[in-house]
Amino acid sequence: MVDYIIDQNLAILAVNNPPVNALSHHVREGLVEGIKKANANDQVTAIVIIGKGKIFCSGADIREFSNHAAIKDPVLTSVGHTIENSGKPVISAIHGNALGGGLEVALFCHYRIASESARVGFPEVLIGILPGAEGTVRLPRLSGLSFAMDMIASGKQINAKDAFKHGILDKVCTGNILEEAKDFAKKVIGQPLDSRRLSRINVEDASNVDAVFEVALAQVKKKYKGQIAPIYCLKSVRNSAKMSFDKAAAEERRLITELMLGYQSIALRYSFFAERSASKWRLPCGASVNNTKPSKIESTGVIGAGTMGSGIAVCLIRAGIPVILVEKDPKMLEKGMETISGILDGSVKLKRMTPGQKAKCMEILKGATSLDKLSNVDLVIEAVYENLELKRQIFAQLDKVCKPSTLLCSNTSTLDIDKIASATNRPDKVVGTHFFAPAFIMRLLENVYGSKTSPTTVATVMELGRRIGKVTVLVKTCYGFVGNRTHQCFGAEASFLLEEGCLPQDIDQVLEEFGMAMGPFKVSDLSGIDVGWRIRQEVAKAAGFKLTTETRYHNGERISTVGDSLFEMGRYGIKTGKGWYKYDPTNLRKPVPDSDVADVILDHCAKMGLQRCKIPPQEIIERCLFAAVNECFRVLEERVAEKPEDIDVIWQYGFSFPRYAGGPMFYASQVGLKRVYERVCFYHEKFPYSSHWIPSDLLRKLASHSVEIPMSQWKEFVNGSKL
Ligand SMILES: CCCCCCCCCCCCCC(=O)CC(=O)SCCNC(=O)CCNC(=O)[C@H](O)C(C)(C)COP(=O)(O)OP(=O)(O)OC[C@H]1O[C@@H](n2cnc3c(N)ncnc32)[C@H](O)[C@@H]1OP(=O)(O)O
Ligand SMILES: NC(=O)C1=CN([C@@H]2O[C@H](COP(=O)(O)OP(=O)(O)OC[C@H]3O[C@@H](n4cnc5c(N)ncnc54)[C@H](O)[C@@H]3O)[C@@H](O)[C@H]2O)C=CC1
């Protein structure tokens, strides 16, 4: 786990724990042994700590945090004290990343050098803890308080040049890092070590600490609403300036222990691994990420330059993938091209891209008004109106126009991929690539396979997702897939709550306080009330009935049509300046509650004879979330999603479910499935006209156990395989 190499008069300790050199127990043991061995060897004059493979060190082994027995001696702080107290200089030589405990190891060393391309940071806050091996006490001694507070509470990584500027590094290297470390070591041999031991020096700007803390606290409370760890990070850095080193370190340990045992950190650690597990796709036929090669995608077409098509084109060109954007209407095409250019201008303004990079993106974007122009592209993504007949017509035409190997993807948000694929003679090459709005911002890509989609097609769109920087999840086709199907139950309950006593802002506020970035009505205004209307009309058409604002039930199913009344008034959301809220044209980001909407809702209730009453926040949360959770269990039961983690990742990245609450499935596991099941049964009895309250069989089975079944075992109960 740590290779010990003698090179002339130097001892090289090379951390060798693939894939990312996490500081597992054996690594910690290896470091202590290495330092002791080197100190005991008279021939050794200095020690270099380096990482083998692609990075220096990714930090503590996060998997050990759920198994407290694994956090055994030597713990990272005692490893660090052995390093710091070494009588021979210890130099850390960083390449790739030094993160969390990895950076702490470097801060225990007497000197730190890094490759130009290296990045360092304390991402602990992203898993709900703080750098608990004296990181919060040591960093301020190098960088000053304000910088340390920002770096630790944000979890951001900085490049070597900035780290040098802020005193974290002693040198930035352009050559081979090991060779440079050896040269550096030779120069510092014999120099006094005490001033290099961070535990022996003071925080320079300690007298300002309260003022710095207050400013940072106000920012953190606003930016990371509802999260505990960022505040603890600040408090711990503040302690570094207010207490002796040892006392601050002891206090840091108390804070990390509290955080680590807390609900938010458990959820965030779960989220870390859930996100990584999503890319490990597998089809029921056995094909998987491990045994299927993607095809090469060098050129693409996007059809429809509306909200989604423009956003998708941005994602592709930003990743250097050429796009031909096809619109039926030249005016719409021009508007789409302008939208794309405007989005990229926004990135330039925010310094996420240089003007030169923008120009390069625009160079690989071409507009067209005929599908014929797509004859030679490798992959097409269709993003026209949500209308099955229109999509089938387009796919049939693409099948004729495109070369035989072209993959045909649909951005449909609800429609059955098999029904679209059957319009072509290449159903194996048809797949859903469901982006979320705004596509150039939302990180989720929900890829949808149909009954005939080939493994290679799946592998290709999963790889495409990775290439354009999306968190990509694979699901099976069904109405609405995983995201919209489960979210629709959440949305339906939100609409019913409007009919029973709430206003949009009441519901949004409760759910935002729960942690959702935006309540459902703000989201609806963003994605377009017209889009929702179109979807509902399609569903009604497919079910053979006419949906009007008078409709209250169909086939024994409760329907709320308040949103349709807004559609009929031309209130489509942000795009028309009015929706569930009203918007000042100069500030479209700020939804303002609108008394006209309240009137529409009250009229609707009066017309339908609906009694209104005050609804407590707990009921709002339960109705919206448990309805969705119940549907999530059905999705799992039907194997539309392979594992609960996939559903949670979809909710986190598609619907801004708070990462620190894990996702609906994780949330349900924490509430306890017995309790969730009881409440689902309660609401089923109360609302018999909403089929989303019919308890899922899988949920019932799991809840009937005398002990809670861990999430990792839920899959075993699918299809009656257990119980
Ligand atoms: C009774 C209560 C006890 C309380 C005791 C309290 C005292 C405890 C004292 C402990 C002191 C701890 C001090 C500390 O500072 C804590 C930390 O260091 S926490 C860890 C901080 N580090 C991170 O969060 C880094 C996370 N990783 C990354 O950002 C990326 O993985 C990385 C940039 C390193 C590489 O990215 P990439 O190349 O894209 O690869 P992947 O992300 O896909 O990762 C590959 C593979 O590796 C797994 N992995 C990554 N990092 C870790 C890690 N730190 N621990 C364990 N495993 C890790 C990752 O999951 C992937 O594996 P999969 O199998 O695919 O999931
Ligand atoms: N808006 C949203 O939030 C999301 C929408 N979707 C889905 O994406 C698709 C597109 O939705 P939006 O972009 O919102 O719609 P939109 O109405 O903004 O854009 C559709 C575009 O398609 C163009 N178009 C129509 N027929 C065409 C044809 N035959 N050839 C070329 N262009 C044609 C229209 O002119 C229009 O510009 C739909 O299937 C929708 O369900 C998916 C995720 C989110």
Short mmCIF file of N, CA and C in Angstrom, two decimals, residues 575-710:
data_model
loop_
_atom_site.label_atom_id
_atom_site.label_comp_id
_atom_site.label_asym_id
_atom_site.label_seq_id
_atom_site.Cartn_x
_atom_site.Cartn_y
_atom_site.Cartn_z
N LYS A 575 -41.37 32.29 -20.06
CA LYS A 575 -41.28 32.70 -21.48
C LYS A 575 -42.33 33.74 -21.85
N THR A 576 -43.46 33.82 -21.13
CA THR A 576 -44.46 34.85 -21.43
C THR A 576 -44.54 35.90 -20.31
N GLY A 577 -43.63 35.79 -19.36
CA GLY A 577 -43.58 36.77 -18.28
C GLY A 577 -44.62 36.52 -17.19
N LYS A 578 -45.49 35.52 -17.43
CA LYS A 578 -46.54 35.21 -16.44
C LYS A 578 -46.80 33.71 -16.46
N GLY A 579 -47.00 33.16 -15.30
CA GLY A 579 -47.33 31.75 -15.19
C GLY A 579 -47.98 31.55 -13.84
N TRP A 580 -47.41 30.66 -13.03
CA TRP A 580 -47.89 30.51 -11.65
C TRP A 580 -47.50 31.76 -10.84
N TYR A 581 -46.49 32.44 -11.34
CA TYR A 581 -46.04 33.70 -10.74
C TYR A 581 -46.05 34.75 -11.85
N LYS A 582 -45.79 36.01 -11.48
CA LYS A 582 -45.54 37.01 -12.52
C LYS A 582 -44.06 37.42 -12.44
N TYR A 583 -43.54 37.92 -13.57
CA TYR A 583 -42.11 38.22 -13.65
C TYR A 583 -41.91 39.62 -14.20
N ASP A 584 -41.04 40.36 -13.57
CA ASP A 584 -40.64 41.65 -14.10
C ASP A 584 -39.66 41.36 -15.25
N PRO A 585 -39.94 41.93 -16.46
CA PRO A 585 -39.07 41.60 -17.61
C PRO A 585 -37.60 41.88 -17.34
N THR A 586 -37.31 42.80 -16.40
CA THR A 586 -35.90 43.09 -16.14
C THR A 586 -35.30 42.11 -15.13
N ASN A 587 -36.13 41.28 -14.53
CA ASN A 587 -35.60 40.31 -13.56
C ASN A 587 -36.41 39.02 -13.61
N LEU A 588 -36.13 38.24 -14.66
CA LEU A 588 -36.91 37.02 -14.86
C LEU A 588 -36.57 35.94 -13.84
N ARG A 589 -35.52 36.18 -13.05
CA ARG A 589 -35.13 35.18 -12.06
C ARG A 589 -35.97 35.27 -10.79
N LYS A 590 -36.76 36.35 -10.68
CA LYS A 590 -37.47 36.54 -9.41
C LYS A 590 -38.98 36.36 -9.59
N PRO A 591 -39.50 35.19 -9.23
CA PRO A 591 -40.94 34.98 -9.34
C PRO A 591 -41.67 35.80 -8.27
N VAL A 592 -42.72 36.47 -8.68
CA VAL A 592 -43.49 37.28 -7.73
C VAL A 592 -44.91 36.69 -7.64
N PRO A 593 -45.38 36.36 -6.42
CA PRO A 593 -46.74 35.83 -6.29
C PRO A 593 -47.75 36.79 -6.92
N ASP A 594 -48.76 36.22 -7.57
CA ASP A 594 -49.67 37.04 -8.36
C ASP A 594 -51.11 36.81 -7.87
N SER A 595 -51.78 37.92 -7.49
CA SER A 595 -53.15 37.75 -6.97
C SER A 595 -54.09 37.26 -8.07
N ASP A 596 -53.74 37.50 -9.35
CA ASP A 596 -54.59 36.99 -10.44
C ASP A 596 -54.62 35.46 -10.41
N VAL A 597 -53.46 34.88 -10.06
CA VAL A 597 -53.40 33.41 -10.02
C VAL A 597 -54.26 32.91 -8.85
N ALA A 598 -54.16 33.62 -7.73
CA ALA A 598 -54.99 33.24 -6.58
C ALA A 598 -56.47 33.28 -6.98
N ASP A 599 -56.85 34.31 -7.77
CA ASP A 599 -58.26 34.42 -8.20
C ASP A 599 -58.64 33.24 -9.09
N VAL A 600 -57.71 32.86 -10.00
CA VAL A 600 -58.00 31.72 -10.90
C VAL A 600 -58.25 30.47 -10.06
N ILE A 601 -57.40 30.29 -9.04
CA ILE A 601 -57.52 29.08 -8.20
C ILE A 601 -58.84 29.11 -7.41
N LEU A 602 -59.15 30.27 -6.83
CA LEU A 602 -60.38 30.36 -6.03
C LEU A 602 -61.62 30.17 -6.91
N ASP A 603 -61.59 30.74 -8.13
CA ASP A 603 -62.71 30.56 -9.08
C ASP A 603 -62.88 29.10 -9.42
N HIS A 604 -61.72 28.47 -9.69
CA HIS A 604 -61.72 27.05 -10.06
C HIS A 604 -62.39 26.23 -8.95
N CYS A 605 -61.98 26.52 -7.70
CA CYS A 605 -62.52 25.76 -6.56
C CYS A 605 -64.02 26.01 -6.43
N ALA A 606 -64.42 27.28 -6.60
CA ALA A 606 -65.85 27.60 -6.46
C ALA A 606 -66.65 26.86 -7.53
N LYS A 607 -66.13 26.88 -8.77
CA LYS A 607 -66.84 26.24 -9.89
C LYS A 607 -66.99 24.74 -9.67
N MET A 608 -65.92 24.16 -9.12
CA MET A 608 -65.91 22.71 -8.94
C MET A 608 -66.53 22.29 -7.60
N GLY A 609 -66.94 23.29 -6.80
CA GLY A 609 -67.52 22.98 -5.48
C GLY A 609 -66.51 22.39 -4.51
N LEU A 610 -65.25 22.85 -4.60
CA LEU A 610 -64.20 22.30 -3.72
C LEU A 610 -64.05 23.14 -2.47
N GLN A 611 -64.07 22.49 -1.31
CA GLN A 611 -63.90 23.19 -0.02
C GLN A 611 -62.42 23.43 0.21
N ARG A 612 -62.04 24.63 0.63
CA ARG A 612 -60.62 24.90 0.92
C ARG A 612 -60.40 24.96 2.42
N CYS A 613 -59.23 24.55 2.87
CA CYS A 613 -58.89 24.65 4.30
C CYS A 613 -57.38 24.83 4.43
N LYS A 614 -56.93 25.10 5.65
CA LYS A 614 -55.49 25.31 5.85
C LYS A 614 -54.80 23.93 5.88
N ILE A 615 -53.71 23.83 5.14
CA ILE A 615 -53.01 22.53 5.09
C ILE A 615 -51.64 22.67 5.75
N PRO A 616 -51.34 21.84 6.75
CA PRO A 616 -50.06 22.01 7.45
C PRO A 616 -48.88 21.60 6.57
N PRO A 617 -47.71 22.23 6.82
CA PRO A 617 -46.51 21.93 6.01
C PRO A 617 -46.18 20.43 5.95
N GLN A 618 -46.36 19.72 7.09
CA GLN A 618 -46.01 18.30 7.10
C GLN A 618 -46.84 17.52 6.08
N GLU A 619 -48.10 17.92 5.94
CA GLU A 619 -48.95 17.22 4.97
C GLU A 619 -48.48 17.54 3.54
N ILE A 620 -48.05 18.79 3.32
CA ILE A 620 -47.56 19.14 1.97
C ILE A 620 -46.36 18.24 1.62
N ILE A 621 -45.45 18.11 2.58
CA ILE A 621 -44.25 17.28 2.32
C ILE A 621 -44.65 15.83 2.09
N GLU A 622 -45.47 15.31 2.98
CA GLU A 622 -45.85 13.89 2.86
C GLU A 622 -46.58 13.62 1.56
N ARG A 623 -47.55 14.47 1.25
CA ARG A 623 -48.37 14.20 0.05
C ARG A 623 -47.50 14.22 -1.20
N CYS A 624 -46.63 15.24 -1.31
CA CYS A 624 -45.81 15.33 -2.52
C CYS A 624 -44.76 14.22 -2.55
N LEU A 625 -44.06 14.03 -1.43
CA LEU A 625 -42.93 13.09 -1.45
C LEU A 625 -43.37 11.64 -1.40
N PHE A 626 -44.30 11.30 -0.52
CA PHE A 626 -44.67 9.88 -0.40
C PHE A 626 -45.40 9.38 -1.65
N ALA A 627 -46.15 10.27 -2.31
CA ALA A 627 -46.78 9.85 -3.57
C ALA A 627 -45.69 9.47 -4.56
N ALA A 628 -44.63 10.30 -4.61
CA ALA A 628 -43.52 10.01 -5.53
C ALA A 628 -42.78 8.75 -5.08
N VAL A 629 -42.55 8.62 -3.79
CA VAL A 629 -41.81 7.45 -3.28
C VAL A 629 -42.54 6.16 -3.64
N ASN A 630 -43.85 6.18 -3.48
CA ASN A 630 -44.63 4.98 -3.81
C ASN A 630 -44.44 4.60 -5.28
N GLU A 631 -44.46 5.64 -6.15
CA GLU A 631 -44.26 5.38 -7.58
C GLU A 631 -42.83 4.90 -7.85
N CYS A 632 -41.89 5.44 -7.09
CA CYS A 632 -40.48 5.01 -7.25
C CYS A 632 -40.37 3.52 -6.96
N PHE A 633 -41.09 3.05 -5.95
CA PHE A 633 -41.04 1.61 -5.66
C PHE A 633 -41.65 0.80 -6.80
N ARG A 634 -42.67 1.36 -7.45
CA ARG A 634 -43.26 0.65 -8.60
C ARG A 634 -42.26 0.57 -9.75
N VAL A 635 -41.55 1.67 -9.95
CA VAL A 635 -40.56 1.75 -11.01
C VAL A 635 -39.46 0.70 -10.79
N LEU A 636 -39.13 0.50 -9.52
CA LEU A 636 -38.12 -0.49 -9.17
C LEU A 636 -38.67 -1.90 -9.38
N GLU A 637 -39.92 -2.04 -8.96
CA GLU A 637 -40.61 -3.33 -9.08
C GLU A 637 -40.69 -3.77 -10.55
N GLU A 638 -40.95 -2.79 -11.44
CA GLU A 638 -41.08 -3.11 -12.87
C GLU A 638 -39.72 -3.12 -13.57
N ARG A 639 -38.67 -2.91 -12.83
CA ARG A 639 -37.29 -2.85 -13.33
C ARG A 639 -37.10 -1.78 -14.40
N VAL A 640 -37.92 -0.72 -14.31
CA VAL A 640 -37.71 0.44 -15.17
C VAL A 640 -36.40 1.10 -14.72
N ALA A 641 -36.18 1.07 -13.40
CA ALA A 641 -34.85 1.45 -12.86
C ALA A 641 -34.24 0.18 -12.31
N GLU A 642 -32.95 0.04 -12.48
CA GLU A 642 -32.26 -1.18 -12.02
C GLU A 642 -32.03 -1.16 -10.51
N LYS A 643 -31.78 0.04 -9.97
CA LYS A 643 -31.46 0.10 -8.54
C LYS A 643 -31.95 1.42 -7.94
N PRO A 644 -32.21 1.42 -6.63
CA PRO A 644 -32.75 2.65 -6.00
C PRO A 644 -31.82 3.84 -6.17
N GLU A 645 -30.51 3.58 -6.22
CA GLU A 645 -29.55 4.68 -6.37
C GLU A 645 -29.81 5.45 -7.67
N ASP A 646 -30.19 4.73 -8.75
CA ASP A 646 -30.43 5.39 -10.04
C ASP A 646 -31.59 6.39 -9.90
N ILE A 647 -32.61 5.99 -9.16
CA ILE A 647 -33.77 6.87 -8.99
C ILE A 647 -33.36 8.12 -8.21
N ASP A 648 -32.56 7.91 -7.18
CA ASP A 648 -32.15 9.06 -6.35
C ASP A 648 -31.27 10.02 -7.15
N VAL A 649 -30.40 9.46 -7.99
CA VAL A 649 -29.54 10.33 -8.80
C VAL A 649 -30.41 11.15 -9.76
N ILE A 650 -31.44 10.52 -10.32
CA ILE A 650 -32.34 11.24 -11.23
C ILE A 650 -33.04 12.39 -10.49
N TRP A 651 -33.47 12.14 -9.29
CA TRP A 651 -34.15 13.20 -8.52
C TRP A 651 -33.18 14.31 -8.10
N GLN A 652 -31.96 13.92 -7.76
CA GLN A 652 -31.00 14.96 -7.35
C GLN A 652 -30.63 15.85 -8.52
N TYR A 653 -30.31 15.22 -9.65
CA TYR A 653 -29.80 16.01 -10.77
C TYR A 653 -30.89 16.51 -11.71
N GLY A 654 -32.06 15.88 -11.68
CA GLY A 654 -33.14 16.32 -12.57
C GLY A 654 -34.10 17.26 -11.87
N PHE A 655 -34.31 17.04 -10.57
CA PHE A 655 -35.33 17.83 -9.88
C PHE A 655 -34.78 18.53 -8.65
N SER A 656 -33.45 18.61 -8.57
CA SER A 656 -32.79 19.33 -7.47
C SER A 656 -33.22 18.84 -6.10
N PHE A 657 -33.48 17.55 -5.98
CA PHE A 657 -33.73 16.99 -4.65
C PHE A 657 -32.45 17.21 -3.85
N PRO A 658 -32.55 17.69 -2.59
CA PRO A 658 -31.31 18.01 -1.87
C PRO A 658 -30.42 16.79 -1.71
N ARG A 659 -29.16 16.95 -2.13
CA ARG A 659 -28.19 15.86 -2.00
C ARG A 659 -28.07 15.44 -0.54
N TYR A 660 -28.21 16.42 0.36
CA TYR A 660 -28.05 16.08 1.77
C TYR A 660 -29.27 15.38 2.34
N ALA A 661 -30.27 15.12 1.51
CA ALA A 661 -31.37 14.25 1.95
C ALA A 661 -31.34 12.97 1.12
N GLY A 662 -30.39 12.87 0.20
CA GLY A 662 -30.10 11.61 -0.50
C GLY A 662 -30.93 11.33 -1.74
N GLY A 663 -32.21 11.71 -1.75
CA GLY A 663 -33.09 11.32 -2.86
C GLY A 663 -34.31 10.65 -2.24
N PRO A 664 -35.39 10.50 -3.01
CA PRO A 664 -36.63 9.97 -2.41
C PRO A 664 -36.46 8.57 -1.83
N MET A 665 -35.66 7.72 -2.48
CA MET A 665 -35.52 6.35 -1.98
C MET A 665 -34.71 6.34 -0.68
N PHE A 666 -33.65 7.12 -0.66
CA PHE A 666 -32.83 7.18 0.55
C PHE A 666 -33.66 7.80 1.68
N TYR A 667 -34.40 8.85 1.32
CA TYR A 667 -35.24 9.53 2.31
C TYR A 667 -36.23 8.53 2.93
N ALA A 668 -36.84 7.73 2.04
CA ALA A 668 -37.81 6.73 2.53
C ALA A 668 -37.11 5.74 3.46
N SER A 669 -35.88 5.37 3.10
CA SER A 669 -35.16 4.40 3.94
C SER A 669 -34.89 4.99 5.32
N GLN A 670 -34.69 6.30 5.37
CA GLN A 670 -34.39 6.94 6.65
C GLN A 670 -35.66 7.15 7.48
N VAL A 671 -36.77 7.47 6.78
CA VAL A 671 -38.04 7.63 7.50
C VAL A 671 -38.44 6.26 8.06
N GLY A 672 -38.10 5.22 7.30
CA GLY A 672 -38.49 3.86 7.69
C GLY A 672 -39.64 3.41 6.79
N LEU A 673 -39.47 2.24 6.16
CA LEU A 673 -40.47 1.83 5.16
C LEU A 673 -41.83 1.50 5.79
N LYS A 674 -41.81 1.10 7.04
CA LYS A 674 -43.09 0.83 7.71
C LYS A 674 -43.92 2.09 7.79
N ARG A 675 -43.27 3.17 8.21
CA ARG A 675 -43.95 4.46 8.36
C ARG A 675 -44.42 4.96 6.97
N VAL A 676 -43.54 4.85 5.98
CA VAL A 676 -43.91 5.31 4.64
C VAL A 676 -45.13 4.53 4.16
N TYR A 677 -45.08 3.22 4.34
CA TYR A 677 -46.18 2.37 3.87
C TYR A 677 -47.50 2.74 4.58
N GLU A 678 -47.40 2.95 5.89
CA GLU A 678 -48.61 3.33 6.66
C GLU A 678 -49.23 4.61 6.11
N ARG A 679 -48.36 5.60 5.83
CA ARG A 679 -48.88 6.89 5.34
C ARG A 679 -49.44 6.75 3.92
N VAL A 680 -48.79 5.93 3.11
CA VAL A 680 -49.31 5.70 1.75
C VAL A 680 -50.71 5.07 1.86
N CYS A 681 -50.85 4.10 2.75
CA CYS A 681 -52.16 3.45 2.93
C CYS A 681 -53.19 4.46 3.43
N PHE A 682 -52.75 5.35 4.34
CA PHE A 682 -53.65 6.36 4.89
C PHE A 682 -54.17 7.27 3.76
N TYR A 683 -53.24 7.74 2.93
CA TYR A 683 -53.67 8.65 1.85
C TYR A 683 -54.46 7.90 0.77
N HIS A 684 -54.16 6.63 0.61
CA HIS A 684 -54.94 5.83 -0.36
C HIS A 684 -56.40 5.77 0.07
N GLU A 685 -56.60 5.61 1.37
CA GLU A 685 -57.96 5.54 1.88
C GLU A 685 -58.66 6.90 1.73
N LYS A 686 -57.87 7.96 2.00
CA LYS A 686 -58.43 9.31 1.95
C LYS A 686 -58.68 9.78 0.50
N PHE A 687 -57.82 9.36 -0.41
CA PHE A 687 -57.92 9.82 -1.80
C PHE A 687 -58.03 8.62 -2.74
N PRO A 688 -59.17 7.95 -2.73
CA PRO A 688 -59.26 6.71 -3.52
C PRO A 688 -59.24 6.96 -5.03
N TYR A 689 -59.41 8.26 -5.44
CA TYR A 689 -59.44 8.54 -6.88
C TYR A 689 -58.08 8.91 -7.45
N SER A 690 -57.02 8.63 -6.70
CA SER A 690 -55.67 8.88 -7.23
C SER A 690 -54.90 7.57 -7.18
N SER A 691 -54.70 6.98 -8.36
CA SER A 691 -54.11 5.62 -8.36
C SER A 691 -52.67 5.64 -7.86
N HIS A 692 -52.03 6.85 -7.84
CA HIS A 692 -50.65 6.84 -7.35
C HIS A 692 -50.57 6.54 -5.85
N TRP A 693 -51.71 6.52 -5.19
CA TRP A 693 -51.68 6.13 -3.76
C TRP A 693 -51.90 4.63 -3.55
N ILE A 694 -52.20 3.90 -4.63
CA ILE A 694 -52.34 2.44 -4.44
C ILE A 694 -50.96 1.92 -4.03
N PRO A 695 -50.86 1.32 -2.84
CA PRO A 695 -49.51 1.00 -2.35
C PRO A 695 -48.78 0.03 -3.28
N SER A 696 -47.52 0.33 -3.50
CA SER A 696 -46.70 -0.56 -4.34
C SER A 696 -46.51 -1.89 -3.61
N ASP A 697 -46.53 -2.94 -4.40
CA ASP A 697 -46.35 -4.28 -3.85
C ASP A 697 -44.98 -4.45 -3.20
N LEU A 698 -43.99 -3.88 -3.87
CA LEU A 698 -42.62 -3.99 -3.35
C LEU A 698 -42.51 -3.27 -2.00
N LEU A 699 -43.13 -2.08 -1.94
CA LEU A 699 -43.09 -1.32 -0.68
C LEU A 699 -43.77 -2.13 0.42
N ARG A 700 -44.92 -2.71 0.08
CA ARG A 700 -45.66 -3.51 1.08
C ARG A 700 -44.79 -4.67 1.58
N LYS A 701 -44.17 -5.37 0.62
CA LYS A 701 -43.34 -6.52 0.99
C LYS A 701 -42.22 -6.11 1.93
N LEU A 702 -41.55 -5.01 1.55
CA LEU A 702 -40.39 -4.58 2.35
C LEU A 702 -40.84 -4.09 3.73
N ALA A 703 -42.00 -3.41 3.75
CA ALA A 703 -42.47 -2.85 5.02
C ALA A 703 -42.98 -3.93 5.96
N SER A 704 -43.30 -5.08 5.41
CA SER A 704 -43.89 -6.12 6.26
C SER A 704 -42.83 -6.86 7.08
N HIS A 705 -41.55 -6.59 6.80
CA HIS A 705 -40.49 -7.25 7.58
C HIS A 705 -40.37 -6.65 8.97
N SER A 706 -40.03 -7.49 9.91
CA SER A 706 -39.95 -6.98 11.28
C SER A 706 -38.74 -6.05 11.44
N VAL A 707 -37.70 -6.28 10.65
CA VAL A 707 -36.56 -5.35 10.70
C VAL A 707 -36.48 -4.62 9.37
N GLU A 708 -35.91 -3.40 9.41
CA GLU A 708 -35.77 -2.62 8.16
C GLU A 708 -34.80 -3.35 7.22
N ILE A 709 -35.18 -3.48 5.96
CA ILE A 709 -34.28 -4.12 4.98
C ILE A 709 -33.39 -3.02 4.42
N PRO A 710 -32.05 -3.19 4.43
CA PRO A 710 -31.18 -2.14 3.89
C PRO A 710 -31.43 -1.94 2.39
#
